XYZ file of C-alpha atoms in Angstrom:
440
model
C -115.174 -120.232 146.091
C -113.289 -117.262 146.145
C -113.802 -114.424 148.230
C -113.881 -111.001 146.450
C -113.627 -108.112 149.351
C -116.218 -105.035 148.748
C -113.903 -101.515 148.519
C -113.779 -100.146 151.537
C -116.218 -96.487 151.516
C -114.811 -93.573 152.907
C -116.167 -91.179 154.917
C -117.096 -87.015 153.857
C -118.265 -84.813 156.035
C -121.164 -82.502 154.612
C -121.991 -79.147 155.341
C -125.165 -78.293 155.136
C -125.802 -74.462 155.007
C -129.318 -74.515 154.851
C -129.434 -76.573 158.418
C -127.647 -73.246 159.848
C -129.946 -71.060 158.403
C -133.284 -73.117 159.342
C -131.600 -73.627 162.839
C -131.062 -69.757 163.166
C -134.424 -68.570 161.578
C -136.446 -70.924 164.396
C -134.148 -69.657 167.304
C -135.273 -65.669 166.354
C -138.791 -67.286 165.851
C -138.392 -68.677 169.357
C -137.245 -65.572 170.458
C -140.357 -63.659 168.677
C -143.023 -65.771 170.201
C -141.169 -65.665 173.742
C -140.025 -69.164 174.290
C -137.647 -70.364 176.301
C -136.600 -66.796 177.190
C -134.478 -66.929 180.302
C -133.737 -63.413 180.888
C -134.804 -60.113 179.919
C -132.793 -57.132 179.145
C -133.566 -53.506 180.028
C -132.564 -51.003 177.436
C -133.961 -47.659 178.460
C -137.894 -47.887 178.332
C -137.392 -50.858 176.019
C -137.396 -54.606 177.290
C -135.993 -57.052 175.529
C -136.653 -61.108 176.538
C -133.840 -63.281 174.817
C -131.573 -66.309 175.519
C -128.677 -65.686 177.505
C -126.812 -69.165 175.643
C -127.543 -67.534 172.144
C -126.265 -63.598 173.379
C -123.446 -65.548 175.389
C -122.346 -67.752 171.788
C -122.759 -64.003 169.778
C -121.070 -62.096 171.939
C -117.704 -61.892 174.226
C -119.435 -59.787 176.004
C -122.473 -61.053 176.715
C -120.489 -64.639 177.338
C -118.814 -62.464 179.955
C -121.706 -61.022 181.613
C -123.873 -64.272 181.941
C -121.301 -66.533 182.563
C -118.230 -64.938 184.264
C -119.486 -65.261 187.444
C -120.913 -61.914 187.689
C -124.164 -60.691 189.527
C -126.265 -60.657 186.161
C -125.470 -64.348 185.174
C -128.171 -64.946 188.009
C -130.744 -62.034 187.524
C -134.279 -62.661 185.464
C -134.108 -58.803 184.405
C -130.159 -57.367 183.361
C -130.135 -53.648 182.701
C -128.161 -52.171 179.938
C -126.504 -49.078 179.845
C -124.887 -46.933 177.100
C -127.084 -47.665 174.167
C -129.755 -46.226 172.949
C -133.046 -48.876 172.580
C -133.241 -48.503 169.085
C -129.825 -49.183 168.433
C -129.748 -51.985 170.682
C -132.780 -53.602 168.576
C -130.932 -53.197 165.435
C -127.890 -55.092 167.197
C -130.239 -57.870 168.834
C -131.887 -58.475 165.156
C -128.142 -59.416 163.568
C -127.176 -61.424 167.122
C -130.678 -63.446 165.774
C -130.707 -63.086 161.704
C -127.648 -62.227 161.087
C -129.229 -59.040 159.026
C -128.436 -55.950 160.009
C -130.192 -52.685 158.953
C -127.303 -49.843 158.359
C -128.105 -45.841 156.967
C -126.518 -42.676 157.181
C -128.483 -42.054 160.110
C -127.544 -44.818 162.817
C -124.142 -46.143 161.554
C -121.831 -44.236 164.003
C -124.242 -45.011 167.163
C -124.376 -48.364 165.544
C -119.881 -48.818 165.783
C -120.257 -47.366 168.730
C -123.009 -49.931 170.270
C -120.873 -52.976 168.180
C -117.429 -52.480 169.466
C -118.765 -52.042 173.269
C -120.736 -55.666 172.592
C -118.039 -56.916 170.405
C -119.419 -57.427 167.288
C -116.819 -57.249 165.172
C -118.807 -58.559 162.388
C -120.712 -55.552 163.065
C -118.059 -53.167 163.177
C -116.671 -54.137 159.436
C -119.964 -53.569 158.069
C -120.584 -50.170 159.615
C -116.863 -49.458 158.285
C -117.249 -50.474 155.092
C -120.245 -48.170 154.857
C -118.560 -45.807 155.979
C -115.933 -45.941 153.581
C -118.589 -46.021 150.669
C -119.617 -42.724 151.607
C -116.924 -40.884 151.957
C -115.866 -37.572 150.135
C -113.988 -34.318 150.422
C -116.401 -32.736 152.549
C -116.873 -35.189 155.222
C -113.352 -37.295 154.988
C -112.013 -34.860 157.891
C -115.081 -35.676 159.997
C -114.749 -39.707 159.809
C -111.111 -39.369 160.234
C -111.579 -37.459 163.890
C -114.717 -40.650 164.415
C -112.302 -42.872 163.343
C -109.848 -41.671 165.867
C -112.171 -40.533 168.965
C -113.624 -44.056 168.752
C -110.081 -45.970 167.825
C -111.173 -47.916 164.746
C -107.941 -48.249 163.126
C -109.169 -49.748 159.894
C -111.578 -46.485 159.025
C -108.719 -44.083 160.664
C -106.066 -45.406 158.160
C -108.597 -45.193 155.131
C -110.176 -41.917 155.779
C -106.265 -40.796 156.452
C -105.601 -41.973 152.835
C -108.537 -40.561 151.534
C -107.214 -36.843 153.063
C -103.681 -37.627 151.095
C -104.437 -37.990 148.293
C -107.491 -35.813 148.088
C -105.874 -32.784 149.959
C -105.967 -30.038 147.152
C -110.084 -30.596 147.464
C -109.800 -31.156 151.024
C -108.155 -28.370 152.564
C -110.546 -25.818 151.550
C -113.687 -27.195 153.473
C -114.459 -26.029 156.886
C -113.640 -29.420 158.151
C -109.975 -28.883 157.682
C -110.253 -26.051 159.615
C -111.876 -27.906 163.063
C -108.844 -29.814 162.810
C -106.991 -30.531 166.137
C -103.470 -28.934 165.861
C -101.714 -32.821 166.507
C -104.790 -33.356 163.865
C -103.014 -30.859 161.494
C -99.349 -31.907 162.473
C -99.651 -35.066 161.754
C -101.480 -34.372 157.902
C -99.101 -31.900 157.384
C -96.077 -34.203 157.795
C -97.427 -37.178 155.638
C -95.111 -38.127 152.518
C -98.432 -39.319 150.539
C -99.722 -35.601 150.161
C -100.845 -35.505 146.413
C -99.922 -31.905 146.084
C -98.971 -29.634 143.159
C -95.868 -28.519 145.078
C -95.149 -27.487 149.109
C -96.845 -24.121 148.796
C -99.745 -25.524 148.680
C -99.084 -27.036 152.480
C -97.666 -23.644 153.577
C -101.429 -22.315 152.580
C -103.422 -24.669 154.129
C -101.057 -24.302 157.486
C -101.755 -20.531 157.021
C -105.622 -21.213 155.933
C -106.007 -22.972 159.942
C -104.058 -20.655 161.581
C -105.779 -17.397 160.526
C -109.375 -19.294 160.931
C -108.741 -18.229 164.389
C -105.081 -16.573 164.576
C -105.948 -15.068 168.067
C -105.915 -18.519 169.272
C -103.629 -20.082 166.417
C -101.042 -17.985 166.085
C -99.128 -19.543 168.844
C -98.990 -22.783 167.060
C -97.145 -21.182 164.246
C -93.548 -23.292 165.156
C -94.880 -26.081 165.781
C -97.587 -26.213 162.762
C -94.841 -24.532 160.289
C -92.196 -26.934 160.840
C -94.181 -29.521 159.121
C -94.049 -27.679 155.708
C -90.902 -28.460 153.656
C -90.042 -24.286 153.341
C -86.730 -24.527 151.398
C -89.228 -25.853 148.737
C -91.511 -22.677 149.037
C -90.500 -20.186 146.379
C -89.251 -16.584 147.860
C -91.169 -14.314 146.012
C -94.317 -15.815 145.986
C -93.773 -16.828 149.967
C -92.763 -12.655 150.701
C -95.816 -11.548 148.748
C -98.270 -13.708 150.709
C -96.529 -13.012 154.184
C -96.941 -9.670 153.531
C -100.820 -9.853 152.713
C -101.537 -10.739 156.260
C -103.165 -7.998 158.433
C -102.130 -9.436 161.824
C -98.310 -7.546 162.475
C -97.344 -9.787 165.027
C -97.966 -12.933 163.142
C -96.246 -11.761 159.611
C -93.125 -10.646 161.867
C -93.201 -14.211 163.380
C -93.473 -15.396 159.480
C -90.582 -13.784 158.482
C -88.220 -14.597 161.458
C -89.431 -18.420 161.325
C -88.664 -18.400 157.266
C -85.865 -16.804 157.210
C -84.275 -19.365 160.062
C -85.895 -22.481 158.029
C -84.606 -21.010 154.521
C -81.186 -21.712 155.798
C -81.205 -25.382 156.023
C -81.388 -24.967 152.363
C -77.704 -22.860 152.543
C -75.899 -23.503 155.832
C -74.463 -26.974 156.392
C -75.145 -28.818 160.184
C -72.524 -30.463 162.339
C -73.973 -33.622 163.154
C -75.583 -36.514 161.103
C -79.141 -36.588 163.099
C -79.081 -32.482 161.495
C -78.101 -33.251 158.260
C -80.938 -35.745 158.190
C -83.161 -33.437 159.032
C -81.997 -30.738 156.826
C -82.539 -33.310 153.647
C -85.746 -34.202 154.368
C -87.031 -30.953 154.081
C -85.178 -30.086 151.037
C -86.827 -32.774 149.459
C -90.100 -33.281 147.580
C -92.541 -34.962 149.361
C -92.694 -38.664 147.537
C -96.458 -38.087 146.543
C -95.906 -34.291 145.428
C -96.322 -33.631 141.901
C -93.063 -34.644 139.911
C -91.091 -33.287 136.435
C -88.474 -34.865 135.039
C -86.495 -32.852 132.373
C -84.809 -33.808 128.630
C -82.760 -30.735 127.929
C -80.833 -30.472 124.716
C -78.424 -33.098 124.080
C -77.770 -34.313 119.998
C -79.950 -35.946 117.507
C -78.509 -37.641 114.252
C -79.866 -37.089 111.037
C -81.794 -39.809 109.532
C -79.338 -41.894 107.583
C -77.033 -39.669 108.253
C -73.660 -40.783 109.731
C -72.535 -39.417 113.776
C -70.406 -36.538 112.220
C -74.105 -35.471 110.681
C -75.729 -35.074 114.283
C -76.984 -31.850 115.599
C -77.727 -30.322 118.627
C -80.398 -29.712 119.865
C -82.360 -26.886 122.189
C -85.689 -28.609 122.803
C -86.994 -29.336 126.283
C -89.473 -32.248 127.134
C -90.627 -32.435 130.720
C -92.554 -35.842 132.051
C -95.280 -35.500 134.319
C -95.460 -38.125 136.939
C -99.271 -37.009 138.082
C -100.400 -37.250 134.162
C -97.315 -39.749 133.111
C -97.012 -37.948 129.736
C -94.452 -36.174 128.360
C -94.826 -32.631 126.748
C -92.243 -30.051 125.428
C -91.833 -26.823 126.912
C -89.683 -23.793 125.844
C -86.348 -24.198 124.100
C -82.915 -23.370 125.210
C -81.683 -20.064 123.787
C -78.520 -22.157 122.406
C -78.989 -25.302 121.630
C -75.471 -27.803 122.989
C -75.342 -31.322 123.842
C -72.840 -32.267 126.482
C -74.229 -29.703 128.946
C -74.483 -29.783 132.865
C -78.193 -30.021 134.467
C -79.218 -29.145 138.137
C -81.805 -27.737 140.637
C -81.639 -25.021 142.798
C -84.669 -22.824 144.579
C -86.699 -24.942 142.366
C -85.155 -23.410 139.356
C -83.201 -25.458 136.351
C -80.511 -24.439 135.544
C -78.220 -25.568 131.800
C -74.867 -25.169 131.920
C -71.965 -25.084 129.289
C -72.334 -27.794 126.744
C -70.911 -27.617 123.249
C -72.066 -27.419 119.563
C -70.240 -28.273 116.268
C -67.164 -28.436 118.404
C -67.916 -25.061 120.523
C -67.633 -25.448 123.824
C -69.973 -23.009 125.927
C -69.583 -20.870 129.081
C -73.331 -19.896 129.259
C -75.783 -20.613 131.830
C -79.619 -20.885 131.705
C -81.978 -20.855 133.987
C -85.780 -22.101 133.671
C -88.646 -20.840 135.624
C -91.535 -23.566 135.896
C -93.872 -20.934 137.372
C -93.219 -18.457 134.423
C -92.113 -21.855 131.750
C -89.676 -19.598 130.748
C -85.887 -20.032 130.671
C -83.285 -16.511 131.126
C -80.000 -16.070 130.927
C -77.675 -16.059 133.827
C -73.456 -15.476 134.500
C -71.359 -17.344 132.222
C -68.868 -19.402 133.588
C -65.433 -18.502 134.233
C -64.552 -21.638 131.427
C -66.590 -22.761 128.759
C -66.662 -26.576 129.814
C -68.808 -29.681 127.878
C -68.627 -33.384 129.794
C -68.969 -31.683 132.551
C -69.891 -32.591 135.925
C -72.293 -30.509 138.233
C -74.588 -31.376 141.674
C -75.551 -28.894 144.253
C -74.888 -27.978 147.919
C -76.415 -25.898 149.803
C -78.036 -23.425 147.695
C -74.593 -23.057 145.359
C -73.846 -25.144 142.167
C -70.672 -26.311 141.705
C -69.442 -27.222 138.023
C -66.045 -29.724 137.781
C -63.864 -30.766 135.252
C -64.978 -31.462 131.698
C -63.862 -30.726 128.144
C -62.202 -26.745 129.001
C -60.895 -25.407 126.008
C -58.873 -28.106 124.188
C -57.872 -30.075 127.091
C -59.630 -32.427 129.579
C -60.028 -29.778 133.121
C -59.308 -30.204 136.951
C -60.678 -27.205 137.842
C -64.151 -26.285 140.039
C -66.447 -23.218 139.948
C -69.399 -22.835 142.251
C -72.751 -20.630 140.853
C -74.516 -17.898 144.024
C -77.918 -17.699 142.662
C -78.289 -15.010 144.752
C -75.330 -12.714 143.870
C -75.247 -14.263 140.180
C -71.473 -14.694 140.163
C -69.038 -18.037 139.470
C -65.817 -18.310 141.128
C -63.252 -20.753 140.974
C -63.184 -22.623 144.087
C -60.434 -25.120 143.485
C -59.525 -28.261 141.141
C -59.782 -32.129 141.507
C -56.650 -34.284 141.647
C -57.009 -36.247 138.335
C -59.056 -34.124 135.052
C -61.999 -36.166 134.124
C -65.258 -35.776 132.146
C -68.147 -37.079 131.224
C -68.393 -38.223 134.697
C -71.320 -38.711 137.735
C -70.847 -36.150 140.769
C -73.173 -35.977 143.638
C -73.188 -34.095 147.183
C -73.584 -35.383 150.390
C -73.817 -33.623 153.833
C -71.707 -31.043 152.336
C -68.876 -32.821 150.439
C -69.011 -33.605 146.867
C -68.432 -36.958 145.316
């Protein structure tokens, strides 16, 4: 007879959920009807009789206290300090159930009492609350909890909630308890969603003159976290010159003037230049445009020698990410130079059904309007142009009939070109660029 062997049966291991949840729910019943209490703890006026091996399995804490060989692990009645009773019930119910009641009310005492027990089960709950309630007017206050009680998780998130909600946030009195490191270290963040850096300068300005008696000593310190070469002149003179306090608007103007000219003066060493670039530009959360200016456009069907200039602007909106047109050119060119300075643009040269321009514009976003500006000392198209330190510089190109070598930098402020010198090979339609001082 032959022998057939049976398959051999492997071996699963269950888990059975429910068996936890019975096991728990007749522990806390236990508890209720007093059983096999072997301690009670003294919170306050309240008195609480409980099992040290279930507080001792919850809780590092408690596992500490009854069984690290301390004077308590030994004691029928263990007093409690540094929690209110209430609080303490609420924690003693989850250490039991595993429910735990949270409200607008009790969740800070409640972090509080759940980080010094170590809860951290607790603690995530209480944060994520937290997070679900937070707004405008109260992100400043969790951010300074967050901080006095070192909860890392809810300090980053209520910081991120201030970033990108700063336009709203700045104008509540919150903002203006601030701590000054508080208000440095905001101040400085890349993730500001702002308009553009004025708006920093004004909230800096908004905490300072909440109490300027106090404040206005700050001013260095608190300033140097705005970005000022982006801040533009006019506007910053007019406001500067709205304050009532003399000493503080003298301080303004010294302080402004000296950070202006980062923008214009160039710094010896590398850690300076650094510096200097960093406040020059836009924060990377700030409020972005990129520009289409002129340029050519060929007429349906039409062959390349039937392509036309053009003197419409389009500007892309990296907060909306649409792109809308704004005012023309005053002559429309293709083959034009483009560049910022002072947080104007500026269109340079260019050339239209083979006339090469000398003319500059320059646009205004404040105004959306562009004006004329000195010509050139050459008309030039295929040009190449970048900036340094508050001057624009305009190389080479198409000049005249003949490919150019020569250079001319722009002073926005006097509102004169010069020739400055001339490159060692002609070239155009090339890339130029500027960096820490030297162009490229």
């Amino acid at each position: 007879m032959a022998c057939v062997a049976c398959p051999s049966t492997s071996e699963f291991p269950f888990l059975a959920d429910r068996h936890a949840r019975l096991l728990l729910a007749q522990i806390n019943k236990l508890r209720c009807g007093q059983h096999f209490c072997d301690v009670q703890l003294q919170v306050g006026e309240g008195a609480y009789k409980v099992h040290r091996l279930v507080l001792a399995a919850s809780s590092s804490y408690f596992a500490a206290l009854f069984a690290g060989g301390m004077k308590e692990s030994s004691k029928d009645v263990v007093q409690i300090l540094g929690v209110d009773a209430n609080i303490f019930q609420i924690l003693l119910e989850f250490i039991y159930t595993g429910i735990v009641s949270i409200n607008e009310n009790n969740v800070q005492e409640l972090i509080v009492a759940a980080d010094m027990f170590q809860l951290s089960e607790v603690v995530d709950l209480c944060c994520e609350f937290l997070k679900g309630q937070i707004d405008p007017m109260n992100c400043i206050g969790l951010f300074q909890f967050a901080d006095q009680i070192a909860c890392h998780d809810l300090l980053e998130f209520s910081e991120n909630y201030i970033h990108v909600h700063f336009l709203e946030v700045h104008n509540g009195d919150e903002f203006l308890a601030l701590t000054k490191d508080q208000l440095i270290k905001i101040l400085r963040s890349e993730d500001l969603s702002i308009e553009d850096e004025y708006q920093v300068f004004i909230a800096a300005m908004q905490w300072i003159l909440k109490d300027s008696e106090k404040r206005k000593k700050y001013v260095v310190e608190i300033l140097d976290a705005v970005r000022s070469p982006l801040l533009p002149p006019q506007r910053l003179l007019k406001y500067i010159e709205g304050i009532s306090d003399f000493s503080l608007q003298i301080a303004l103007h010294t302080l402004l003037k000296e950070y202006c000219e980062i923008g214009y003066f160039p710094k010896e060493n590398k850690m300076s230049s650094f510096l200097q670039a960093t406040k020059t530009r836009p924060r990377r959360k700030a409020r972005k445009y990129i520009y289409a200016i002129g340029g050519y456009t060929r007429l349906q069907g039409g062959r390349w020698s039937d392509s036309r200039a053009l003197s419409c602007v389009e500007r892309f909106d990296t907060f909306s990410q649409y792109w809308t047109t704004v005012s023309s050119l005053h002559q429309a060119r293709s083959g034009l130079g483009v560049t910022v300075v002072g947080g104007m643009v500026y269109a340079i040269g260019g050339e239209k059904d083979s006339m090469i321009f000398d003319c500059t514009e320059r646009y205004d976003p404040i105004t959306k309007q562009w004006a004329t500006v000195a010509s050139m000392n050459h008309p030039r198209c295929g040009l190449g142009v970048c900036t340094s330190y508050g001057t624009i510089y305009a190389l080479g190109g198409w000049v005249g009939v003949e490919i150019g070598t020569s250079v001319e930098r722009f002073d926005p402020e006097e509102n004169t070109w010069e020739i400055v010198g001339s490159m060692a090979v002609p070239r155009y339609n090339f890339g130029c660029c500027e960096i820490q001082g030297e162009g490229f």
